[in-house]
Short mmCIF file of C-alpha atoms in Angstrom, two decimals:
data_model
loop_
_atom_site.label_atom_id
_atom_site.label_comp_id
_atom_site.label_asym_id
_atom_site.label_seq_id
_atom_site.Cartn_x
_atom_site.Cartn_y
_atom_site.Cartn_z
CA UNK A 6 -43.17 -2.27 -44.33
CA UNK A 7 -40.55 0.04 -44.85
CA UNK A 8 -36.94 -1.56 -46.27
CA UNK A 9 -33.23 0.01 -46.03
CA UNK A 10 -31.03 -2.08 -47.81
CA UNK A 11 -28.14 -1.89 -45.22
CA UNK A 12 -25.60 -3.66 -47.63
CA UNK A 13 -25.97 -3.49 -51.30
CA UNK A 14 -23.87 -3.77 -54.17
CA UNK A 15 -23.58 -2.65 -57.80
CA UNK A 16 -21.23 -2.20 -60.57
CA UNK A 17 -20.31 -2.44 -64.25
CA UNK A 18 -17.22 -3.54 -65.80
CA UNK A 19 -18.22 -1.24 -68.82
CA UNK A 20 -17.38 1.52 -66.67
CA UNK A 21 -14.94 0.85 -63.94
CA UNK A 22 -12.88 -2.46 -63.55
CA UNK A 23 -12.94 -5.16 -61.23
CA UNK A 24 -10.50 -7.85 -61.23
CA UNK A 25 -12.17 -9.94 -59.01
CA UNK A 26 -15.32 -10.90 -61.14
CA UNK A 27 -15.94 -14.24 -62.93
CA UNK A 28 -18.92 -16.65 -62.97
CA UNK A 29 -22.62 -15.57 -63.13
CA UNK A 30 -21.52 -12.07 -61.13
CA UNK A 31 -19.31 -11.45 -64.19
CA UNK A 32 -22.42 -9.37 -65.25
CA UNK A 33 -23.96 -5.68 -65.15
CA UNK A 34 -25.49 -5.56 -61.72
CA UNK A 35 -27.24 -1.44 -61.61
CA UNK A 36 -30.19 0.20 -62.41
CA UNK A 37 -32.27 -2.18 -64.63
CA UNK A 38 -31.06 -5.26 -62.51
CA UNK A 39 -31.96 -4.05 -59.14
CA UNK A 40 -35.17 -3.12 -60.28
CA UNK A 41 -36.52 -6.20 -61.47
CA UNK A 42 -34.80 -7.62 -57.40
CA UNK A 43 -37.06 -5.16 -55.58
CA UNK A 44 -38.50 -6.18 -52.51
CA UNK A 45 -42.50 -6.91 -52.93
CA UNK A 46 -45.11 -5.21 -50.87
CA UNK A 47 -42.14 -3.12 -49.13
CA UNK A 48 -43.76 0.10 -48.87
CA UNK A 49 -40.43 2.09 -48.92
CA UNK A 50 -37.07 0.87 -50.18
CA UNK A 51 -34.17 2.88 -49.45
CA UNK A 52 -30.47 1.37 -49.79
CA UNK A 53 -26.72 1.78 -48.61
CA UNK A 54 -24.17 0.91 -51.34
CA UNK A 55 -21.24 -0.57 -50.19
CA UNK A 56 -18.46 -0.23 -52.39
CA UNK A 57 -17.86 -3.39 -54.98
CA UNK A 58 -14.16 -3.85 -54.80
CA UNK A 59 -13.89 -2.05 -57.58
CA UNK A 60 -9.37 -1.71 -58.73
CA UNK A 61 -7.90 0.92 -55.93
CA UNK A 62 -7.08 3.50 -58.79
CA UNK A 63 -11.47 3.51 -59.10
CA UNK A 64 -12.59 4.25 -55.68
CA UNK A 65 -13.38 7.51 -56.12
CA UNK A 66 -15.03 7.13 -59.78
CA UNK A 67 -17.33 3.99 -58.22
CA UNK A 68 -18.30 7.09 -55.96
CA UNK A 69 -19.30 9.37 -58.52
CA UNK A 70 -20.88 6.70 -60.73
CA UNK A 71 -23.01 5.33 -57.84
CA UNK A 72 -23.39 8.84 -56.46
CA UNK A 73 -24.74 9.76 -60.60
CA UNK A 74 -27.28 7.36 -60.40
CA UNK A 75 -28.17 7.45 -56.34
CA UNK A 76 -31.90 9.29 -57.14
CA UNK A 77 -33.08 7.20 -59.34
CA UNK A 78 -32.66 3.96 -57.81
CA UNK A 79 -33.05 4.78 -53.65
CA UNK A 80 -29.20 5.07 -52.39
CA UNK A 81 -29.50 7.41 -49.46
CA UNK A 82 -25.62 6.29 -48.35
CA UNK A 83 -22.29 5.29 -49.47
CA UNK A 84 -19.84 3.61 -47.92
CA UNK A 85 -16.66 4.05 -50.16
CA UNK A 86 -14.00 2.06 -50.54
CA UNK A 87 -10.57 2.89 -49.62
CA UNK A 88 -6.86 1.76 -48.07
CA UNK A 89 -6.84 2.98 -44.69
CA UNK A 90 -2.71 2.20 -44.01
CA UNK A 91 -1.43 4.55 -46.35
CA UNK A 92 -0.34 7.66 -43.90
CA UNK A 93 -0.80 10.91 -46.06
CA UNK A 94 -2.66 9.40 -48.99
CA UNK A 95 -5.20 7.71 -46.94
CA UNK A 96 -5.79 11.82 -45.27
CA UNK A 97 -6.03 12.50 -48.70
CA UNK A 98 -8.48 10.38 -50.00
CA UNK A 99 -10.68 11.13 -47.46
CA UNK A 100 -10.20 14.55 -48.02
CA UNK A 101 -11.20 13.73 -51.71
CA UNK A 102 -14.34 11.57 -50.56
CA UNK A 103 -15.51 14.99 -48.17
CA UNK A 104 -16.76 16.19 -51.61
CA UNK A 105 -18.99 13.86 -52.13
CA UNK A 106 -22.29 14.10 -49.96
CA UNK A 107 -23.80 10.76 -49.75
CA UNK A 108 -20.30 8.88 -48.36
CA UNK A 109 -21.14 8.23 -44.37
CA UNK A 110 -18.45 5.93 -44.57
CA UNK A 111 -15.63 3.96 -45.45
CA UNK A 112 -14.83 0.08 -46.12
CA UNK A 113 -11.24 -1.40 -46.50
CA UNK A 114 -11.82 -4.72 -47.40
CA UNK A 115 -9.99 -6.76 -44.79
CA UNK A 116 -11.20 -10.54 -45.22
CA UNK A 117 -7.95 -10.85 -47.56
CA UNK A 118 -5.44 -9.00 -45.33
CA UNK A 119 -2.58 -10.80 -43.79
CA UNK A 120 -2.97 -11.05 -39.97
CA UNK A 121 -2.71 -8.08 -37.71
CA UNK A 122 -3.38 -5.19 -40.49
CA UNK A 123 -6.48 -4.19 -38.76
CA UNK A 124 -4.25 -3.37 -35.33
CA UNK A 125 -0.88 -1.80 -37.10
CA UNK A 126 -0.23 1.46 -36.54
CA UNK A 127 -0.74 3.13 -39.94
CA UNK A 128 -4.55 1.07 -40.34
CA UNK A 129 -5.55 2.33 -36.46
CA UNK A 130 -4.37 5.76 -37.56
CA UNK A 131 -6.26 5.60 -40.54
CA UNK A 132 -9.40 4.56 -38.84
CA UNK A 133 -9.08 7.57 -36.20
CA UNK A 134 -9.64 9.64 -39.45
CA UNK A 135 -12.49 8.50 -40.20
CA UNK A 136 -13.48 8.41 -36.62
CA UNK A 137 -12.83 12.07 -36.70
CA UNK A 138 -14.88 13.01 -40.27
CA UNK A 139 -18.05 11.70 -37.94
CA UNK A 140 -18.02 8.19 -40.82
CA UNK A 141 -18.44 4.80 -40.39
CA UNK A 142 -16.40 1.65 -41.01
CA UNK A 143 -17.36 -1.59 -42.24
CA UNK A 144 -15.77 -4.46 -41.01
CA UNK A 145 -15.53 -7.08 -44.15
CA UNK A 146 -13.88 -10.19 -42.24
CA UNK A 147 -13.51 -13.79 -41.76
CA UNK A 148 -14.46 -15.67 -38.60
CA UNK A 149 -10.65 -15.87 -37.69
CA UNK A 150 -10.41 -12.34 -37.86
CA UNK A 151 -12.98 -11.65 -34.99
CA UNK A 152 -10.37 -10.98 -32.49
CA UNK A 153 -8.71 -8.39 -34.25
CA UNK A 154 -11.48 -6.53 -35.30
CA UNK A 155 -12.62 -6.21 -31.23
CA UNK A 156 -8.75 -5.06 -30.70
CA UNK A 157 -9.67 -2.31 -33.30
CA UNK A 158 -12.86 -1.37 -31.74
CA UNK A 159 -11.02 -1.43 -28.42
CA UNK A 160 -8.47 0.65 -29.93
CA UNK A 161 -10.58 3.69 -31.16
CA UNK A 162 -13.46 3.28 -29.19
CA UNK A 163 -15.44 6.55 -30.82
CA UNK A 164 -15.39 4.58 -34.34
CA UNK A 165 -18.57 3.42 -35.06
CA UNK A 166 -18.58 0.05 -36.55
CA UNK A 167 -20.57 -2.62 -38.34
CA UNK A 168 -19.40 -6.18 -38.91
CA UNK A 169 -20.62 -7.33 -42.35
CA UNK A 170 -21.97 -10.80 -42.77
CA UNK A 171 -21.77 -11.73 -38.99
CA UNK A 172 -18.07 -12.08 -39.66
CA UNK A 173 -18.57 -15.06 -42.31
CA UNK A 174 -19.33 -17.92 -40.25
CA UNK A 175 -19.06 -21.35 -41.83
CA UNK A 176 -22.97 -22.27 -42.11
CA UNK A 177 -22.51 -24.94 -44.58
CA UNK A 178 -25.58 -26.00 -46.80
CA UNK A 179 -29.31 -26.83 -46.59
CA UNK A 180 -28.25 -30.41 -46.83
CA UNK A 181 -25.88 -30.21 -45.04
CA UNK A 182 -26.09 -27.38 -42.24
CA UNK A 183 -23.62 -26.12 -39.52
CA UNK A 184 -24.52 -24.89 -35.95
CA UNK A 185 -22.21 -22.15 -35.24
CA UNK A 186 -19.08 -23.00 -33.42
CA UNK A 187 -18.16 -22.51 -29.93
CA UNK A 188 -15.22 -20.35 -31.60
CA UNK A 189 -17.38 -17.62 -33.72
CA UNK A 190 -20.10 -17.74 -31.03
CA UNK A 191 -16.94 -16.75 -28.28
CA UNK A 192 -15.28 -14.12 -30.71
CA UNK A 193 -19.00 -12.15 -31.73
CA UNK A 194 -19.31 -11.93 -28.06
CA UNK A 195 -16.55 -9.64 -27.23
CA UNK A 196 -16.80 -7.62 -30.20
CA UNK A 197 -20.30 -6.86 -29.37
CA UNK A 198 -18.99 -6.17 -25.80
CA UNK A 199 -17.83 -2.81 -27.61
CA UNK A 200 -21.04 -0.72 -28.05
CA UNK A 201 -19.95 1.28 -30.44
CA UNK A 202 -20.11 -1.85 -33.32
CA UNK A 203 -23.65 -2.98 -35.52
CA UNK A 204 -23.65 -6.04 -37.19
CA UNK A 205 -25.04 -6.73 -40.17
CA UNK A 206 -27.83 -9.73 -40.94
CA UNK A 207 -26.13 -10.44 -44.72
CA UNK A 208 -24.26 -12.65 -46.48
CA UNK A 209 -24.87 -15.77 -45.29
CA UNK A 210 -26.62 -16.77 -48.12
CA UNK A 211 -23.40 -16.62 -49.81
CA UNK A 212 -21.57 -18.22 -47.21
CA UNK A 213 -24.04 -21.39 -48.11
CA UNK A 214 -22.96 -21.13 -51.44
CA UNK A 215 -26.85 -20.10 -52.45
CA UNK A 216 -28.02 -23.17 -51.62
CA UNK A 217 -29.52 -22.73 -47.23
CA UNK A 218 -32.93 -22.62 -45.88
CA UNK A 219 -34.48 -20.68 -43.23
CA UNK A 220 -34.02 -23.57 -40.62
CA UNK A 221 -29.94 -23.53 -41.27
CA UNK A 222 -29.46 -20.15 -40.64
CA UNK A 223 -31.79 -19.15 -37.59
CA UNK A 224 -29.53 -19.79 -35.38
CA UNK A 225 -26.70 -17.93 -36.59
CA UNK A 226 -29.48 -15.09 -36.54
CA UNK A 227 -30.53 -16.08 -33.10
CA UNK A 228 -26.81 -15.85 -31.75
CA UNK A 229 -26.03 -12.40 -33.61
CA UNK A 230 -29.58 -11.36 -31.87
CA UNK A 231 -28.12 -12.55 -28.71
CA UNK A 232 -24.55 -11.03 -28.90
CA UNK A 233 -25.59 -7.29 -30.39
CA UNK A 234 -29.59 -6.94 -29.16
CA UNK A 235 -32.17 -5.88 -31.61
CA UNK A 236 -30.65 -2.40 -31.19
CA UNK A 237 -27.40 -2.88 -32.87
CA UNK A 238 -28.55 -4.92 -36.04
CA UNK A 239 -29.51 -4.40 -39.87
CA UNK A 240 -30.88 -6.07 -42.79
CA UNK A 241 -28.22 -6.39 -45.90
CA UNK A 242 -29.48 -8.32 -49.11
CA UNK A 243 -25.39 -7.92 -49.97
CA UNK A 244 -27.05 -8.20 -53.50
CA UNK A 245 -26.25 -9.47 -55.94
CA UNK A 246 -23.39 -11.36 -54.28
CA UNK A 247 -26.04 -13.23 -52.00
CA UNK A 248 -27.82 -14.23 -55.08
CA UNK A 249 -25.70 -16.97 -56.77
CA UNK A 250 -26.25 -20.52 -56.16
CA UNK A 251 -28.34 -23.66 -57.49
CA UNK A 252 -31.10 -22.20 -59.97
CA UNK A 253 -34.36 -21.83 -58.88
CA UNK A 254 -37.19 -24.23 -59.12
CA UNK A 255 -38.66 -23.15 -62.34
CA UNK A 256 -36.06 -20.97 -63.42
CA UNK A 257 -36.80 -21.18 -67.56
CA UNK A 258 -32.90 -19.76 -67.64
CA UNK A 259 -31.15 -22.78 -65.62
CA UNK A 260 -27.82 -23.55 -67.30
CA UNK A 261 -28.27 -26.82 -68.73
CA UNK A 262 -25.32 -28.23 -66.65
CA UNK A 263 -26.27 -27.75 -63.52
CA UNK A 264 -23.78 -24.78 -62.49
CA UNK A 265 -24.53 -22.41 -59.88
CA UNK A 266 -26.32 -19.35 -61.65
CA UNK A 267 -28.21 -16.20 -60.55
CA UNK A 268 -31.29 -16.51 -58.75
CA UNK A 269 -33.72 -13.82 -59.16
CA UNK A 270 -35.86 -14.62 -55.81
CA UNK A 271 -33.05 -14.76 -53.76
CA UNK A 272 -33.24 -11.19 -52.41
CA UNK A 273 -36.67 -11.71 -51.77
CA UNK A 274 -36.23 -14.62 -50.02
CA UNK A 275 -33.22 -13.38 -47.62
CA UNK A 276 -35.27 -10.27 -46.73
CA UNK A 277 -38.70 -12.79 -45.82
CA UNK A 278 -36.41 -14.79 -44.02
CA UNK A 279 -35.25 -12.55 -41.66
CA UNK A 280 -38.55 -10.54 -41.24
CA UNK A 281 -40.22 -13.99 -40.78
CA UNK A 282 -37.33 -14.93 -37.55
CA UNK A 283 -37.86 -11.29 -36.22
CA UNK A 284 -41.76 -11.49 -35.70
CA UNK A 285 -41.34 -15.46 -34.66
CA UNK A 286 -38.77 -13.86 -31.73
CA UNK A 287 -40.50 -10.38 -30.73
CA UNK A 288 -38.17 -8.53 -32.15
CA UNK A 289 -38.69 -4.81 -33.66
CA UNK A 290 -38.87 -5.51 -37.33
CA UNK A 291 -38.89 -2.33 -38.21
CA UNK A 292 -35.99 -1.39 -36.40
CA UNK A 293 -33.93 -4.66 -38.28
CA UNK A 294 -34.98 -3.27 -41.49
CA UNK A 295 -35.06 0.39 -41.20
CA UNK A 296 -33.98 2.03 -37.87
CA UNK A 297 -31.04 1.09 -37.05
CA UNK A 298 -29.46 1.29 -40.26
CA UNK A 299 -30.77 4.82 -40.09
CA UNK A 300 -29.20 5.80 -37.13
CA UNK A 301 -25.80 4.18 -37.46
CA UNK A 302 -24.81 5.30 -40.79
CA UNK A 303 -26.49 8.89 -40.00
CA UNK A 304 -29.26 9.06 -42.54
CA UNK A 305 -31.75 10.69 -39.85
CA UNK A 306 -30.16 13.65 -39.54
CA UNK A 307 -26.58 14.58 -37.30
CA UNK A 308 -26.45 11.80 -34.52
CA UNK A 309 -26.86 12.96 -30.92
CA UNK A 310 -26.24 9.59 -29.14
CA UNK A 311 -22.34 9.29 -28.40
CA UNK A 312 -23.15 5.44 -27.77
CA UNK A 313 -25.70 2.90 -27.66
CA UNK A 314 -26.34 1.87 -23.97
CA UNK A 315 -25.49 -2.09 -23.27
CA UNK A 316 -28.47 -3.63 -21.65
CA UNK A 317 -28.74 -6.68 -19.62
CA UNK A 318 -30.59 -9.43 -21.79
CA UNK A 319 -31.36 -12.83 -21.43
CA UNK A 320 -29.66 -15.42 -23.43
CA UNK A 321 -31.14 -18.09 -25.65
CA UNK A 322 -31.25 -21.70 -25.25
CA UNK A 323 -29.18 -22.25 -28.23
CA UNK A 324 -26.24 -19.70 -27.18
CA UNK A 325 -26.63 -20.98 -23.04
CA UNK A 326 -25.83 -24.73 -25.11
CA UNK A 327 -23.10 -23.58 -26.83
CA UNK A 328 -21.63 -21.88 -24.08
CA UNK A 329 -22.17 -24.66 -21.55
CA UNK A 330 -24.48 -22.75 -19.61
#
């Protein structure tokens, strides 16, 4: 079974700096540590690194350190990070990133942003930039932020998108699960009404704060299948941010008091998970885990469809419910 990591992450605050970190991510996460999180009986692996948040003034060295290393460990892609509402500079950084042969696309980290960023006119004119370099955009979001986001993809309908994380959907916990609300289920609709936009099957692990089962998050799964069609979505592991949580049953490195701490199956897991839903639905594993991720972010070779055609489907029992159909 062949494996692209749609959404992965690394970094090292040895070399570049990240003011974000603290906790159990607070840690190297590159070569050495992805390869003891490799998938098992994957008979290719092949990865996407999306950039890490990493301070604005290192954007272009997380590039070059990821691009350094991009052989050895499987990245065929990298989506770089960047502001895309800075007029001239934003040209200019993407001018910069041109030089650098694995970025097929950009990511300005919007789940932060104050409301109605993603539709100003300096962010749209950014994103027509990237629109026009052929790249891709990754939509990091909250569930509130849905709306905007379609406006966006309404906006600059030649952009090819991909939400990240199904837009961050409160899925609470194993104990205590969460069926997706009437809201998120309403808002993925109409973005995936814009064919141009993927969505990623990633992060909700993190969303459960590490601690969710395969039963709690089907039907988020189930929906996103629903909204996009097999067609338009990709595996992410969003390692190693979808990795932290209660220790592991066994784990001879549990902290002592019982805080949340890395958990060196959960990769595994996530990826089993979602290959285990596919085959239980019909759906075209191989196209979850390899195809599509292919195609969108261009690693087959230049890209000859101008979109992906919308085809009628049927809809789930779970969606119809939630809809009131």
């Amino acid at each position: 079974m062949r494996v692209i990591d749609s959404h992965l992450h690394l970094w090292d605050s040895g070399v570049l700096e990240y003011s974000w970190l603290s906790g159990p991510l607070d840690f190297r996460f590159a070569e050495t540590e992805l390869d003891h999180a490799r998938l098992p009986g994957a008979t290719a692996e092949k990865a996407v690194f999306v950039q890490a948040e990493t301070d604005e003034e290192h954007f272009l060295g997380e590039v070059r350190w990821v691009s350094e290393m991009a052989d050895r460990i499987g990245v065929v892609g990298i989506v770089a990070g960047m502001r895309l509402d800075r007029g001239v500079d934003t040209i200019t950084h993407l001018d910069e990133l041109s030089a650098h042969p694995l970025v097929v696309g950009v990511r300005h980290n919007l789940q932060g942003e104050s409301d109605g960023l993603a539709v100003s006119t300096a962010f749209v004119t950014g994103a027509r930039e990237v629109a026009a370099r052929g790249w891709t955009f990754d939509a990091c979001i909250r569930a509130s932020q849905l709306p905007e986001v379609a406006r966006l993809a309404g906006a600059i309908p030649e952009l090819r998108m991909v939400l990240d994380h199904l837009g961050k959907p409160a899925v609470g916990t194993a104990g205590a699960p969460r069926l997706p609300s009437v809201e998120w289920v309403r808002d993925l609709d109409e973005l995936a009404r814009h064919p141009e936009v993927f969505c990623k099957l990633s992060g909700l692990p993190a969303e459960a704060g590490g601690d969710w089962s395969r039963e709690q998050l089907e039907p988020f799964l189930d929906v996103a299948a629903d909204a996009f069609g097999e067609d338009r979505l990709m595996w992410g592991s969003d390692w190693p941010v979808s990795v932290i949580g209660p220790a592991e049953v066994g784990d001879p490195h549990a902290p002592t008091d019982g805080s949340v701490t890395y958990q060196p199956n959960a990769r595994t897991r996530w990826w089993e998970t979602v290959v285990a839903w596919a085959e239980a639905r019909g759906h075209d594993v191989d196209a979850l885990l390899w195809a599509n991720a292919e195609r969108f972010y261009g690693l087959d070779g230049p890209r000859t469809d101008a979109t992906v055609e919308e085809q009628p489907r049927t809809r789930r029992g779970l969606r119809g419910w939630l809809r009131g159909e």
